[in-house]
Coordinates of C-alpha atoms in Angstrom, one line a residue:
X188 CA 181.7 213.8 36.6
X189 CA 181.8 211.2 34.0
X190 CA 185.2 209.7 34.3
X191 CA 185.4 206.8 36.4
X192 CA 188.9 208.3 37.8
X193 CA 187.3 211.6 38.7
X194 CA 184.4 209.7 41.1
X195 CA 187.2 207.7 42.8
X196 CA 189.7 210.5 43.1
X197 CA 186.9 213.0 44.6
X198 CA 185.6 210.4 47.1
X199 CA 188.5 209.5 47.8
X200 CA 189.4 213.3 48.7
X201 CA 186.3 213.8 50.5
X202 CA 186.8 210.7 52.8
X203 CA 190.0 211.4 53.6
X204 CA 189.9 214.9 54.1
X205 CA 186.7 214.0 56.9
X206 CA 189.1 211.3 58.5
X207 CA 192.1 213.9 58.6
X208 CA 189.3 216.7 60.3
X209 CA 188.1 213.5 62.7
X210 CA 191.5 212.3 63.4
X211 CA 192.6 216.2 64.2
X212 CA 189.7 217.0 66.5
X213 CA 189.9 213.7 68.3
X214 CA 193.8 213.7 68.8
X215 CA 193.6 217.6 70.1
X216 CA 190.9 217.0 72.3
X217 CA 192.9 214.2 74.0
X218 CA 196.1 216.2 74.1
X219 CA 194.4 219.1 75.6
X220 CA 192.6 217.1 78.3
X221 CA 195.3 215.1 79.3
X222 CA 197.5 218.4 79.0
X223 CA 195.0 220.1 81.5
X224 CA 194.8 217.5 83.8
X225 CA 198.4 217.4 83.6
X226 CA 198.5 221.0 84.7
X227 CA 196.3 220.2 87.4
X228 CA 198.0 217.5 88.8
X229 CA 200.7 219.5 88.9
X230 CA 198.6 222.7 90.6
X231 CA 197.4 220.2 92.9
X232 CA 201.1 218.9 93.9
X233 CA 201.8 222.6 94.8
X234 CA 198.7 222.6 96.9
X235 CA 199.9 219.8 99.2
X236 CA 203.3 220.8 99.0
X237 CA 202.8 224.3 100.2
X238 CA 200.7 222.5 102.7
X239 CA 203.2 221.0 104.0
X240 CA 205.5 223.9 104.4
X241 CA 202.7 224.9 106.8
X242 CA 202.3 225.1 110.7
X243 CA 201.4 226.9 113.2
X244 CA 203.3 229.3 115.8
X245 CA 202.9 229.3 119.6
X246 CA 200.3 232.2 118.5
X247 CA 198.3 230.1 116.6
X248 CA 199.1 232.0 113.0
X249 CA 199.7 229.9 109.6
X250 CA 203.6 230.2 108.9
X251 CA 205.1 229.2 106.0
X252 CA 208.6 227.8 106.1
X253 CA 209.4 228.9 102.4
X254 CA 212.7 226.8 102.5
X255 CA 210.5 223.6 101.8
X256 CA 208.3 224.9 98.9
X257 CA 208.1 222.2 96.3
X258 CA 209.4 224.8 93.6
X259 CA 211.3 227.5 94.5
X260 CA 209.9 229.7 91.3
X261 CA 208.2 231.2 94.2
X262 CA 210.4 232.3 95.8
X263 CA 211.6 234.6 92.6
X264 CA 209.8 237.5 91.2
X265 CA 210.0 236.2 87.5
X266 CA 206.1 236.1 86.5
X267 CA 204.7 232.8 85.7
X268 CA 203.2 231.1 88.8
X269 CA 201.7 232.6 92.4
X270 CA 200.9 230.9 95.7
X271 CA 199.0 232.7 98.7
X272 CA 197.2 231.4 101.9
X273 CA 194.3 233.3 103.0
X274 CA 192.2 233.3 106.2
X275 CA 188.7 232.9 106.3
X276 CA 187.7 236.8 106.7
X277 CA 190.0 237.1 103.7
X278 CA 192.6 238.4 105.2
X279 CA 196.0 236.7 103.4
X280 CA 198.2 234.7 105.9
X281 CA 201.4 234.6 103.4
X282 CA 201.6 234.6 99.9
X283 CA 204.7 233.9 97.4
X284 CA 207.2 236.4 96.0
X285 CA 206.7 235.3 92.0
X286 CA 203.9 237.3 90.4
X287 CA 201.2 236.5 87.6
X288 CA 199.3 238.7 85.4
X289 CA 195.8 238.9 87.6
X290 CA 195.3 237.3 91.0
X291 CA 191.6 235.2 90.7
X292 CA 189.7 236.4 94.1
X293 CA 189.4 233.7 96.8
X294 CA 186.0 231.6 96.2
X295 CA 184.5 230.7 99.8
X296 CA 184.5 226.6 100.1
X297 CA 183.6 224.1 102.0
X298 CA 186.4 222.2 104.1
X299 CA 188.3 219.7 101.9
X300 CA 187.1 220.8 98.6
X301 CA 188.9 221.9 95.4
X302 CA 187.8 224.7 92.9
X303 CA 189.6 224.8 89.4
X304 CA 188.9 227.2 87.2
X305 CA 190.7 228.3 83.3
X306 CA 189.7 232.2 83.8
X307 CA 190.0 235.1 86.1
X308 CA 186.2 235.8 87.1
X309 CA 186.8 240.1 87.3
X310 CA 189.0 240.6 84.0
X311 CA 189.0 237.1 82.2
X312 CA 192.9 237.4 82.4
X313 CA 193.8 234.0 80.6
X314 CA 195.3 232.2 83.7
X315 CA 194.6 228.7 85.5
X316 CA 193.7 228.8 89.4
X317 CA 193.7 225.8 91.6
X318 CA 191.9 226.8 95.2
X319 CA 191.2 224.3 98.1
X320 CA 189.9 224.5 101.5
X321 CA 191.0 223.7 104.9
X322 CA 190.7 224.0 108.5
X323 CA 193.8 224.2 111.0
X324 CA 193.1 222.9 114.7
X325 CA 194.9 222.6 117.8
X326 CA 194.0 221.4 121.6
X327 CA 194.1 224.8 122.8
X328 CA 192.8 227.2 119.8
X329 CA 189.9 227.2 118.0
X330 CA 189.4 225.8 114.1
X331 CA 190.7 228.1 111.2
X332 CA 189.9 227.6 107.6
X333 CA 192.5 228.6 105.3
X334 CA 191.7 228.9 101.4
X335 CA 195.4 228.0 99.6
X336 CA 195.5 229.2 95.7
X337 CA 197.9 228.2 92.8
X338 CA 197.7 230.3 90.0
X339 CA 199.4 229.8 87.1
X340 CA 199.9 231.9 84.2
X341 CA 198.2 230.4 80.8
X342 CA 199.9 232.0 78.0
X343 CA 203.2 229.5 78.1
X344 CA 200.2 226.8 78.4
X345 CA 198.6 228.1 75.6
X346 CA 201.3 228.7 73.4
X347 CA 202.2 225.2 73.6
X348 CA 198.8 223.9 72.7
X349 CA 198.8 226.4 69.8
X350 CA 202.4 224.8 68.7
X351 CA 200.9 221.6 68.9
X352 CA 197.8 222.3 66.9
X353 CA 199.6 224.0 64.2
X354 CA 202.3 221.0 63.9
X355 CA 199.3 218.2 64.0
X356 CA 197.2 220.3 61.0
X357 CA 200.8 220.3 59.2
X358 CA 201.7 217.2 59.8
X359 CA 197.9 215.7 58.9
X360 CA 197.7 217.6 56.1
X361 CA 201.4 216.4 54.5
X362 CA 200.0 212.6 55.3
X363 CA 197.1 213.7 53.3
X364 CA 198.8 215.2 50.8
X365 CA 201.3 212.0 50.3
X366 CA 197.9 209.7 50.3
X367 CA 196.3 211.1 47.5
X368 CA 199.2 211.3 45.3
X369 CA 199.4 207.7 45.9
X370 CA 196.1 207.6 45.7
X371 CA 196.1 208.4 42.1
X372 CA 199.1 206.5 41.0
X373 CA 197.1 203.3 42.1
X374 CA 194.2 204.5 40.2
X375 CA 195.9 205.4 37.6
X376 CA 197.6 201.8 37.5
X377 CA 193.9 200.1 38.7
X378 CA 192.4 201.8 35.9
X379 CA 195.1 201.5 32.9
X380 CA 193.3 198.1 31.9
X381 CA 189.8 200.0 31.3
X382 CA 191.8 202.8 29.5
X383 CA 193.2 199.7 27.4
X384 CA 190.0 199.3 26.5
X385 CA 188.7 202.8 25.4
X386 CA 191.9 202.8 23.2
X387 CA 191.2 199.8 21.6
X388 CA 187.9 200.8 20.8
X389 CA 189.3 204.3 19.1
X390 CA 192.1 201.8 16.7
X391 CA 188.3 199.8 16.1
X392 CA 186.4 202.9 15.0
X393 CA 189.8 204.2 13.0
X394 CA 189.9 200.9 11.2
X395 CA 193.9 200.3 12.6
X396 CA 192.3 197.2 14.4
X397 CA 189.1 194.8 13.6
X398 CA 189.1 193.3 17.6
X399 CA 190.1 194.6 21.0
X400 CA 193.1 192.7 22.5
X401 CA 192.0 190.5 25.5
X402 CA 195.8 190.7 27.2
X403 CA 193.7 192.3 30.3
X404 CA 193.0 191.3 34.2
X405 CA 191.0 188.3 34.5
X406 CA 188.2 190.8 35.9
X407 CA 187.8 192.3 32.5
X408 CA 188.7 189.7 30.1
X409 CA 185.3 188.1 29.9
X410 CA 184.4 191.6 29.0
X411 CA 186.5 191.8 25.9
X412 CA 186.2 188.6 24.8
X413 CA 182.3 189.2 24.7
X414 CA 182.6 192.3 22.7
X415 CA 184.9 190.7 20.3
X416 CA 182.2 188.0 20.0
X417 CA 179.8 190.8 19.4
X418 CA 181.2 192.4 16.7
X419 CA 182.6 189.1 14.8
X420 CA 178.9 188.0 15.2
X421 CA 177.6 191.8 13.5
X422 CA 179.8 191.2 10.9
X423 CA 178.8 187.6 10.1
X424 CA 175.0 188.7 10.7
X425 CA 175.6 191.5 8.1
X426 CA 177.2 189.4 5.4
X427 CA 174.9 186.8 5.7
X428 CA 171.8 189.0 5.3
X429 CA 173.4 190.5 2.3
X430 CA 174.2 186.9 0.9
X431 CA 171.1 186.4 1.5
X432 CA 169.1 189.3 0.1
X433 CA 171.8 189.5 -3.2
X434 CA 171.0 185.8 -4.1
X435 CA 166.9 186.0 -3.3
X436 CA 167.5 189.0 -5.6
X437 CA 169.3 187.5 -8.6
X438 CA 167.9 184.1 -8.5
X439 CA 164.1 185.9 -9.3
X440 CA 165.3 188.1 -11.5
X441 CA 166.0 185.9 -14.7
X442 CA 163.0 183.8 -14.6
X443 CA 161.1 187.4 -14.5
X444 CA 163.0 188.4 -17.2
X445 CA 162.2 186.1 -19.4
X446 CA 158.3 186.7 -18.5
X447 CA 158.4 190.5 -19.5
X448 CA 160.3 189.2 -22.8
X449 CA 157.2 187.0 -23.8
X450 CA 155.5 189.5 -25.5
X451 CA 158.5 190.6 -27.5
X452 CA 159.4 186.9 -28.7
X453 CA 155.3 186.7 -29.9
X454 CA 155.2 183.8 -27.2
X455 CA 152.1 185.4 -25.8
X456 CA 148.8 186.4 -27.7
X457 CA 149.4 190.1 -27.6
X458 CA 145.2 190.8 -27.6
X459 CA 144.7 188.0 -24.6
X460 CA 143.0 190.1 -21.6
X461 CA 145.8 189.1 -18.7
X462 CA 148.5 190.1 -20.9
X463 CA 148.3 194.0 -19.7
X464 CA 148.1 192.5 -16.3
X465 CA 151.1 189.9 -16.5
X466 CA 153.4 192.6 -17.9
X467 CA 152.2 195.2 -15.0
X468 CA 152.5 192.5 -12.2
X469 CA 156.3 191.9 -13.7
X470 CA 157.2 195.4 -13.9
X471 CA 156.1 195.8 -10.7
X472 CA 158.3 192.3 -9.5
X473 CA 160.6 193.6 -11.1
X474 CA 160.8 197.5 -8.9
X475 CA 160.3 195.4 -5.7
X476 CA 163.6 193.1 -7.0
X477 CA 165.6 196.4 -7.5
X478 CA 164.8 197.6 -4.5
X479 CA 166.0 194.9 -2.4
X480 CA 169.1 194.6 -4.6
X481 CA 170.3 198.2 -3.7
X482 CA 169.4 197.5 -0.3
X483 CA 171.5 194.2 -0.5
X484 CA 175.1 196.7 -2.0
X485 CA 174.6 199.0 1.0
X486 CA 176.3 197.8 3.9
X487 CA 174.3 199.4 6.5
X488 CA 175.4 200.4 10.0
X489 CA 178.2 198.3 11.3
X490 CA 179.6 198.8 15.3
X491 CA 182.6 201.2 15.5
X492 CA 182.6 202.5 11.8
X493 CA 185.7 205.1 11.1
X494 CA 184.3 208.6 10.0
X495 CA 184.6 209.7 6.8
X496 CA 184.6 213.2 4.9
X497 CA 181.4 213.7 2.4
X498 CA 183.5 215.5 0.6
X499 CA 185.1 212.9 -2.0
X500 CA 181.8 211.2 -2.2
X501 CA 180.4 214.4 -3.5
X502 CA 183.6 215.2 -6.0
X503 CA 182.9 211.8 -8.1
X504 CA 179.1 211.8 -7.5
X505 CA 179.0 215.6 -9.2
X506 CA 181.8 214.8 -12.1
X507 CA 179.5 212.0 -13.2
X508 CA 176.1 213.8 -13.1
X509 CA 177.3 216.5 -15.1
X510 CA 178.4 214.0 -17.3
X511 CA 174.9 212.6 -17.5
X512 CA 173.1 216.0 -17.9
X513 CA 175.8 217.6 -19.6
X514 CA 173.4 219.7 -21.8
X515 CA 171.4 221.3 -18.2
X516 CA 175.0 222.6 -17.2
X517 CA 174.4 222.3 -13.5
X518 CA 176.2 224.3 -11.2
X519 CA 177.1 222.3 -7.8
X520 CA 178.7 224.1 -4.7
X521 CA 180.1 222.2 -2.0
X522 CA 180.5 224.0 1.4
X523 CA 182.0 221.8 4.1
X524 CA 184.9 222.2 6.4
X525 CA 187.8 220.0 6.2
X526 CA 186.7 218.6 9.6
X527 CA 183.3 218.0 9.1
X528 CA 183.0 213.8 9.9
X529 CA 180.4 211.7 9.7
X530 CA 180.4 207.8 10.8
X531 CA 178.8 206.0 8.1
X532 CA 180.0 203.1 5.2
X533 CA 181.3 204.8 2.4
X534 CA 178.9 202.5 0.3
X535 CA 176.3 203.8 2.0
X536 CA 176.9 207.1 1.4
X537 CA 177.4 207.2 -2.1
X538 CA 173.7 205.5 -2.7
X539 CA 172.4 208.4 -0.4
X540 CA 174.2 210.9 -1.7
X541 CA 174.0 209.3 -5.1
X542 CA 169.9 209.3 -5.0
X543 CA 169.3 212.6 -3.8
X544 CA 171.8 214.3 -6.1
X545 CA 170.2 212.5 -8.9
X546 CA 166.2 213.4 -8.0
X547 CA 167.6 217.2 -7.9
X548 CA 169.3 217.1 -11.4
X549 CA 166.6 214.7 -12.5
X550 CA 163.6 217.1 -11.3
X551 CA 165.0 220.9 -12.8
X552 CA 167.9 222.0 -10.6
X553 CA 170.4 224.3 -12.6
X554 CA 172.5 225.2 -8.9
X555 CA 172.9 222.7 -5.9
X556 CA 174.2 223.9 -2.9
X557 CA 175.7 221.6 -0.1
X558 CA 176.4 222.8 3.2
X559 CA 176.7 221.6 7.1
X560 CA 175.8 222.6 10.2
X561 CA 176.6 221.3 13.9
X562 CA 174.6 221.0 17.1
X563 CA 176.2 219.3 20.4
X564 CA 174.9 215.8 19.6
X565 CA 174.0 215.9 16.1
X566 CA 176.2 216.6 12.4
X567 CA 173.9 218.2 9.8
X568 CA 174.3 217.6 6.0
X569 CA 172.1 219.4 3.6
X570 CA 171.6 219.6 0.0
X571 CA 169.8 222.5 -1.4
X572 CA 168.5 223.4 -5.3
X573 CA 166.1 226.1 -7.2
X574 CA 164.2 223.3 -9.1
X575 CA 160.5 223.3 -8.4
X576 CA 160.7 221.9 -4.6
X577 CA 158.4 219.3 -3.1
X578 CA 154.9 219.2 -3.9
X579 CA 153.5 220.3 -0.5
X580 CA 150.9 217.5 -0.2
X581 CA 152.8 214.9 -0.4
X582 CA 155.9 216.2 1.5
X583 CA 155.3 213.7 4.1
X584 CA 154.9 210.5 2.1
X585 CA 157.7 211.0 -0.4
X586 CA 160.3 209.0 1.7
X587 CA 157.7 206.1 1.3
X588 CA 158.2 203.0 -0.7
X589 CA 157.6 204.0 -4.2
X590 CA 155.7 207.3 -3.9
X591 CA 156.9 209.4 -6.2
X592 CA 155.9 213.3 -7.0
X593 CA 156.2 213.0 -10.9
X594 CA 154.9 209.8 -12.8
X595 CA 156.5 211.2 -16.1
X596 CA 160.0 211.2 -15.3
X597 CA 161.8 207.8 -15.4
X598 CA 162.5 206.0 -12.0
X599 CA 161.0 203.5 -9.6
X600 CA 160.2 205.5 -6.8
X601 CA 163.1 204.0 -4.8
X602 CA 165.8 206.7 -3.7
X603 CA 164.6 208.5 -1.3
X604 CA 162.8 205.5 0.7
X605 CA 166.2 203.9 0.4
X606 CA 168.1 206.5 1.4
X607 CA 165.9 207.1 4.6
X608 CA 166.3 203.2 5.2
X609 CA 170.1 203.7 5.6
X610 CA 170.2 206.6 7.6
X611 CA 167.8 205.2 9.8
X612 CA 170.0 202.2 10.0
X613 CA 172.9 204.8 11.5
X614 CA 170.1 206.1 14.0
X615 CA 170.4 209.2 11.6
X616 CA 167.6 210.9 9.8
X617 CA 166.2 212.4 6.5
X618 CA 164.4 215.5 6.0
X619 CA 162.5 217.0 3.5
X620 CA 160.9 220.9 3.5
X621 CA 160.8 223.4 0.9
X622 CA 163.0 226.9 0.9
X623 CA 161.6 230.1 1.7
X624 CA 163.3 231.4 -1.8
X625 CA 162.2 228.5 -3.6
X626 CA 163.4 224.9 -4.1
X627 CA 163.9 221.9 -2.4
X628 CA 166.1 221.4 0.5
X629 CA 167.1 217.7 1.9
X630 CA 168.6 217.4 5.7
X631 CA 170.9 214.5 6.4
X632 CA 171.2 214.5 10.3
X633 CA 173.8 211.7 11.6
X634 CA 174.6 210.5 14.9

């Protein structure tokens, strides 16, 4: 998960999908508690009231006066609740006319104590039973105990709890539901002003724009301004060092001109033993000027450069070099997708393609063969010919300053260290190695 959004929307999920399963649990646990103790109140209520309906005769038996039960359900048949009065030996002293689906069995207790139970103990019938215990004395006869049970059917109970559990997951759920859509709006409005940004940086790297716009929350304005500060600072930095490097270059290069002249204008005695070494040292001055003075054209890496296709690049480069060694009649074959990109100064890569085109017409090529290839982080340029290939011993120090694998040709040594320079300066790389079939292949690898 790499988008910001994504994070926030996902923990934002997870949190509230715990607090709806917290919030659920917690509010059904209540609502069923106070629901049972609701039913037992109400069990309990029954209990006394049927009490009350209770006395004894001039024989000393329980009766009943069913005319002052406190709910005259059972007095009917319909199933739903059940009231009986039993003696101590178990025999039953009265019990109502309504009916449930399983009778619990009487539980012996002490005197004055209650026993509430949610199941029938012989056939787990789903029912709720309410017993209690009591003793019945007069002057003349002995004590009784009597055992008085409610039982109430549970499936009307337990429908109801179902109903409620099933509307509180709907209803939770809908609430949830409604948050997160709002939930994204405000992250998608919270997190417009960072997409401001990403977008600005795209019109940067396309050239539509040279700055981001700092019209952005005060959070993220400090931000913007400092990357605008960073890349008008690259920019300066980069045109001074060329300034720089262009006039070092130019300003040594006429006085040293005129030194390698001296022999020709007879100012120097041609036989005078440092002459040989005076007009080495200013040949040499004079590779190490022209060196820095292609370095100084190429632009070098700058922040968010557009990409480019190679392909035009390669079009003028090849229409000139066949112009130069018109009489080789070197074939060049270009292989590259319409989509193949790379981010680099166009500059730049006409003095890298420029210099490695050149040492392959310049060292024996009659074909050269430019194709691409693509991994997930890397584009892959490479330039291919059937001239002689690299020398294998020096395969590795070729890219060096002034190393060079023919000292008859013409040339300061220069191309390939410069053209590894600037691809280094993209945090790209050049490759040398040899083809199976013969030849020399070159990799451009970019970023």
């Amino acid at each position: 998960m790499n988008s910001i959004a994504t994070r926030l929307l996902v923990s934002a999920s997870l949190v509230l999908a715990g607090f709806v399963v917290l919030t659920s649990l917690s509010v059904r646990h209540s609502v069923h508690s106070r629901a049972e103790q609701a039913l037992y109140d109400r069990l309990q209520g029954m209990v006394y009231g049927i009490l009350g309906a209770s006395e004894l005769d001039s024989n000393g038996r329980l009766v009943v006066n069913e005319f002052e039960l406190p709910d005259q359900r059972l007095l009917s048949p319909v199933p739903g609740m059940y009231a009986e009065v039993t003696g101590e030996r178990g025999n039953r002293v009265w019990q109502s006319s309504s009916t449930v689906s399983a009778v619990p069995t009487i539980i012996p207790l002490d005197v004055g104590s209650w026993h509430f139970s949610h199941h029938n103990e012989k056939d787990k019938a789903e029912v709720r039973r309410l017993q209690f215990a009591t003793n019945w004395s007069t002057k003349n006869l002995p004590d009784n105990v009597y055992y008085l049970q409610v039982v109430n059917d549970a499936a009307e109970f337990n429908a109801q709890l179902r109903d409620f559990d099933r509307n509180l997951w709907i209803s939770l759920s809908l609430s949830a539901l409604l948050l997160l859509m709002i939930q994204l709006l405000v992250l998608s409005w919270g997190l417009n002003p960072l997409g401001k940004i990403g977008r600005g940086l795209k019109r940067i790297e396309s050239g539509e724009s040279a700055l981001l716009d700092n019209k952005l929350p005060v959070e993220l304005r400090p931000l913007a301004d400092s990357m605008n500060t960073l890349l008008q600072s690259e920019r300066n930095r980069h045109l001074r060092y060329r300034n720089v490097m262009d006039d070092l270059a130019h300003s040594l290069k006429t006085p040293l001109s005129v030194m390698q002249n001296l022999p020709a204008t007879n100012a120097l005695d041609q036989s005078a033993p440092n002459h040989e070494i005076i007009a080495d040292q200013t040949s040499r001055m004079q590779d190490i000027i022209a060196y820095h003075l292609q370095r100084a054209s190429a632009q070098g890496a700058q922040a968010l450069a557009a990409p480019l296709s190679p392909m035009s690049a390669l079009t003028r480069l090849s229409s000139s070099l066949k112009k130069v060694y018109r009489e080789r009649d070197i074939d060049f074959s270009f292989e590259l997708p319409p989509t193949f990109m790379v981010r680099i100064n166009e500059s730049d890569l006409m003095e890298i393609l420029g210099n490695l085109l050149e040492n392959s017409c310049k060292y024996g090529a009659s074909h050269i063969r430019v194709s691409t290839s693509r991994t997930d982080q890397h584009a892959m340029l490479h330039i291919d010919d059937d001239g002689p290939g690299f020398p294998a011993e020096h395969i590795l120090e070729l890219s060096k300053r002034g190393v060079r694998a023919d000292s008859v040709r013409e040339g300061q040594g220069l191309g390939l260290a410069v053209s590894r320079e600037l691809m280094e300066s993209y945090g790209g790389e050049l490759g040398l190695s040899n083809r199976a079939g013969g030849g020399a292949r070159v990799t451009l690898l970019f970023t």
